Amino acid sequence: MTELAIKSEAWPIAGAFTIARGSRTEAKVVTVTAKRDEIIGRGECVPYPRYGESIESVTTEIENVRAEIEGGLTREALQLRMPAGAARNAVDCALFDLEAKAKGITAFEMAGLSSMKPVTTAYTISLGTPEVMAERAKDAAHRPLLKVKLGSDGDTDRIEAVRAAAPDSQLIVDANEGWTDTLLEENVAACHRAGVTLVEQPLPAGNDDALRDIARPVPICADESAHTADTIDDLVDKYDAINIKLDKTGGITGALALLKAAQDRDFKIMMGCMVGTSLAMAPAMIIAQSADVVDLDGPLLLAEDRVPGLKFDGSVINPPSPELWG
């Protein structure tokens, strides 16, 4: 029998994390621990208000299937029993971890990989005035890859200021659905002039058809528009890349399916995250092995991370230890 434990936690963010939809000062997460025959598997999710999620709703969603999980519901059956989202992510990652350890293999081997290598993550520059963002970019200019949060009036000034402050860093931009059709081409052109290599979710999900009709001198990546493998065909001809996040796919099982579907359609792959601890990033490292762009800087944005956590060498993330996950 599997024993399930559910816990909510709050982890302070160093300063504040600001995007087009608002600002926050802590990462609120839900963790799931699955125990069977003294073997423990763990998972962490970040409930996201953008998708109607909260700590309470996610906890309730997991509690509603607790009896079935404790009675032996398989990870495969879980994909049909729970909808994709944060709640299923925490459960799926815990069961994946548990299953690998019960088999005496690593999680990456269970996912079909022969090894794991370190990856370089983006580091986020939160939305602010051009002056404030330039100062933050200057402080982070030693990092090879910066992710610049945009999504409001004056974004051309912001991207120019960040580029001037971090001339040697590769830049990617995330508008978090904050642009309009009228600003789209102007802002994409400004990103192109600044040498930006990827623009993430410029228009609102469900209102992004304009992307079919514009020149895309910078590749456009779907985030809020990209969730699971069964919806990926809607993104063809609008996007050049997709951002895979475990809290959207509902766990590592769904993320592996989305990865394959995206690769089959020649999308570039970005592995992203919500702001969470190393426990949320560890399973994502499996998908990161196949990603063109990695954005798993959640622990770097926290005032403190859980112990044991992932080991960061600057912007380089080392594979997780089994004590953490996998």
PDB file of N, CA and C in Angstrom, residues 2-3 5 32-43 93-102 322-326:
ATOM      1  N   THR A   2       0.462   2.260  -0.739  1.00  0.00           N
ATOM      2  CA  THR A   2       1.176   3.537  -0.795  1.00  0.00           C
ATOM      3  C   THR A   2       0.586   4.500   0.229  1.00  0.00           C
ATOM      4  N   GLU A   3       1.445   5.120   1.004  1.00  0.00           N
ATOM      5  CA  GLU A   3       1.010   6.158   1.941  1.00  0.00           C
ATOM      6  C   GLU A   3       1.308   7.519   1.323  1.00  0.00           C
ATOM      7  N   ALA A   5       1.379  11.751   1.695  1.00  0.00           N
ATOM      8  CA  ALA A   5       1.393  12.927   2.574  1.00  0.00           C
ATOM      9  C   ALA A   5       1.405  14.186   1.712  1.00  0.00           C
ATOM     10  N   VAL A  32       4.132  16.542  -2.334  1.00  0.00           N
ATOM     11  CA  VAL A  32       3.523  15.235  -2.119  1.00  0.00           C
ATOM     12  C   VAL A  32       4.634  14.239  -1.834  1.00  0.00           C
ATOM     13  N   THR A  33       4.467  13.449  -0.787  1.00  0.00           N
ATOM     14  CA  THR A  33       5.387  12.357  -0.475  1.00  0.00           C
ATOM     15  C   THR A  33       4.619  11.050  -0.577  1.00  0.00           C
ATOM     16  N   ALA A  34       5.130  10.133  -1.399  1.00  0.00           N
ATOM     17  CA  ALA A  34       4.523   8.814  -1.563  1.00  0.00           C
ATOM     18  C   ALA A  34       5.483   7.779  -0.979  1.00  0.00           C
ATOM     19  N   LYS A  35       5.000   6.987  -0.018  1.00  0.00           N
ATOM     20  CA  LYS A  35       5.851   6.008   0.662  1.00  0.00           C
ATOM     21  C   LYS A  35       5.270   4.609   0.499  1.00  0.00           C
ATOM     22  N   ARG A  36       6.144   3.676   0.125  1.00  0.00           N
ATOM     23  CA  ARG A  36       5.728   2.276  -0.008  1.00  0.00           C
ATOM     24  C   ARG A  36       6.895   1.383   0.384  1.00  0.00           C
ATOM     25  N   ASP A  37       6.700   0.525   1.369  1.00  0.00           N
ATOM     26  CA  ASP A  37       7.749  -0.409   1.813  1.00  0.00           C
ATOM     27  C   ASP A  37       9.050   0.326   2.126  1.00  0.00           C
ATOM     28  N   GLU A  38       8.931   1.421   2.864  1.00  0.00           N
ATOM     29  CA  GLU A  38      10.074   2.225   3.306  1.00  0.00           C
ATOM     30  C   GLU A  38      10.777   2.977   2.172  1.00  0.00           C
ATOM     31  N   ILE A  39      10.248   2.900   0.956  1.00  0.00           N
ATOM     32  CA  ILE A  39      10.787   3.670  -0.169  1.00  0.00           C
ATOM     33  C   ILE A  39       9.943   4.933  -0.311  1.00  0.00           C
ATOM     34  N   ILE A  40      10.614   6.067  -0.526  1.00  0.00           N
ATOM     35  CA  ILE A  40       9.920   7.353  -0.563  1.00  0.00           C
ATOM     36  C   ILE A  40      10.154   8.042  -1.905  1.00  0.00           C
ATOM     37  N   GLY A  41       9.080   8.544  -2.487  1.00  0.00           N
ATOM     38  CA  GLY A  41       9.150   9.384  -3.675  1.00  0.00           C
ATOM     39  C   GLY A  41       8.514  10.728  -3.377  1.00  0.00           C
ATOM     40  N   ARG A  42       9.049  11.788  -3.990  1.00  0.00           N
ATOM     41  CA  ARG A  42       8.551  13.129  -3.679  1.00  0.00           C
ATOM     42  C   ARG A  42       8.280  13.921  -4.955  1.00  0.00           C
ATOM     43  N   GLY A  43       7.374  14.866  -4.837  1.00  0.00           N
ATOM     44  CA  GLY A  43       7.092  15.784  -5.933  1.00  0.00           C
ATOM     45  C   GLY A  43       6.657  17.127  -5.383  1.00  0.00           C
ATOM     46  N   CYS A  93       5.165  13.265 -10.186  1.00  0.00           N
ATOM     47  CA  CYS A  93       6.610  13.276  -9.907  1.00  0.00           C
ATOM     48  C   CYS A  93       6.942  12.419  -8.693  1.00  0.00           C
ATOM     49  N   ALA A  94       6.061  12.428  -7.684  1.00  0.00           N
ATOM     50  CA  ALA A  94       6.288  11.578  -6.517  1.00  0.00           C
ATOM     51  C   ALA A  94       6.218  10.104  -6.896  1.00  0.00           C
ATOM     52  N   LEU A  95       5.249   9.738  -7.719  1.00  0.00           N
ATOM     53  CA  LEU A  95       5.115   8.335  -8.139  1.00  0.00           C
ATOM     54  C   LEU A  95       6.247   7.925  -9.073  1.00  0.00           C
ATOM     55  N   PHE A  96       6.695   8.835  -9.917  1.00  0.00           N
ATOM     56  CA  PHE A  96       7.823   8.545 -10.815  1.00  0.00           C
ATOM     57  C   PHE A  96       9.086   8.272  -9.998  1.00  0.00           C
ATOM     58  N   ASP A  97       9.329   9.120  -9.021  1.00  0.00           N
ATOM     59  CA  ASP A  97      10.469   8.970  -8.114  1.00  0.00           C
ATOM     60  C   ASP A  97      10.375   7.638  -7.358  1.00  0.00           C
ATOM     61  N   LEU A  98       9.183   7.353  -6.820  1.00  0.00           N
ATOM     62  CA  LEU A  98       8.950   6.120  -6.072  1.00  0.00           C
ATOM     63  C   LEU A  98       9.167   4.891  -6.955  1.00  0.00           C
ATOM     64  N   GLU A  99       8.630   4.932  -8.163  1.00  0.00           N
ATOM     65  CA  GLU A  99       8.723   3.790  -9.070  1.00  0.00           C
ATOM     66  C   GLU A  99      10.171   3.497  -9.455  1.00  0.00           C
ATOM     67  N   ALA A 100      10.939   4.557  -9.751  1.00  0.00           N
ATOM     68  CA  ALA A 100      12.341   4.362 -10.115  1.00  0.00           C
ATOM     69  C   ALA A 100      13.118   3.740  -8.961  1.00  0.00           C
ATOM     70  N   LYS A 101      12.915   4.261  -7.764  1.00  0.00           N
ATOM     71  CA  LYS A 101      13.652   3.740  -6.617  1.00  0.00           C
ATOM     72  C   LYS A 101      13.236   2.305  -6.289  1.00  0.00           C
ATOM     73  N   ALA A 102      11.950   1.988  -6.480  1.00  0.00           N
ATOM     74  CA  ALA A 102      11.495   0.618  -6.236  1.00  0.00           C
ATOM     75  C   ALA A 102      12.107  -0.353  -7.237  1.00  0.00           C
ATOM     76  N   PRO A 322      20.117  11.474  -5.727  1.00  0.00           N
ATOM     77  CA  PRO A 322      18.949  10.662  -5.371  1.00  0.00           C
ATOM     78  C   PRO A 322      18.288  11.105  -4.076  1.00  0.00           C
ATOM     79  N   GLU A 323      19.055  11.740  -3.181  1.00  0.00           N
ATOM     80  CA  GLU A 323      18.469  12.220  -1.930  1.00  0.00           C
ATOM     81  C   GLU A 323      17.437  13.314  -2.186  1.00  0.00           C
ATOM     82  N   LEU A 324      17.614  14.076  -3.273  1.00  0.00           N
ATOM     83  CA  LEU A 324      16.662  15.112  -3.617  1.00  0.00           C
ATOM     84  C   LEU A 324      15.498  14.525  -4.400  1.00  0.00           C
ATOM     85  N   TRP A 325      15.826  13.865  -5.513  1.00  0.00           N
ATOM     86  CA  TRP A 325      14.788  13.270  -6.380  1.00  0.00           C
ATOM     87  C   TRP A 325      15.465  12.377  -7.414  1.00  0.00           C
ATOM     88  N   GLY A 326      14.814  11.260  -7.717  1.00  0.00           N
ATOM     89  CA  GLY A 326      15.235  10.449  -8.867  1.00  0.00           C
ATOM     90  C   GLY A 326      16.288   9.426  -8.618  1.00  0.00           C
TER      91      GLY A 326
END
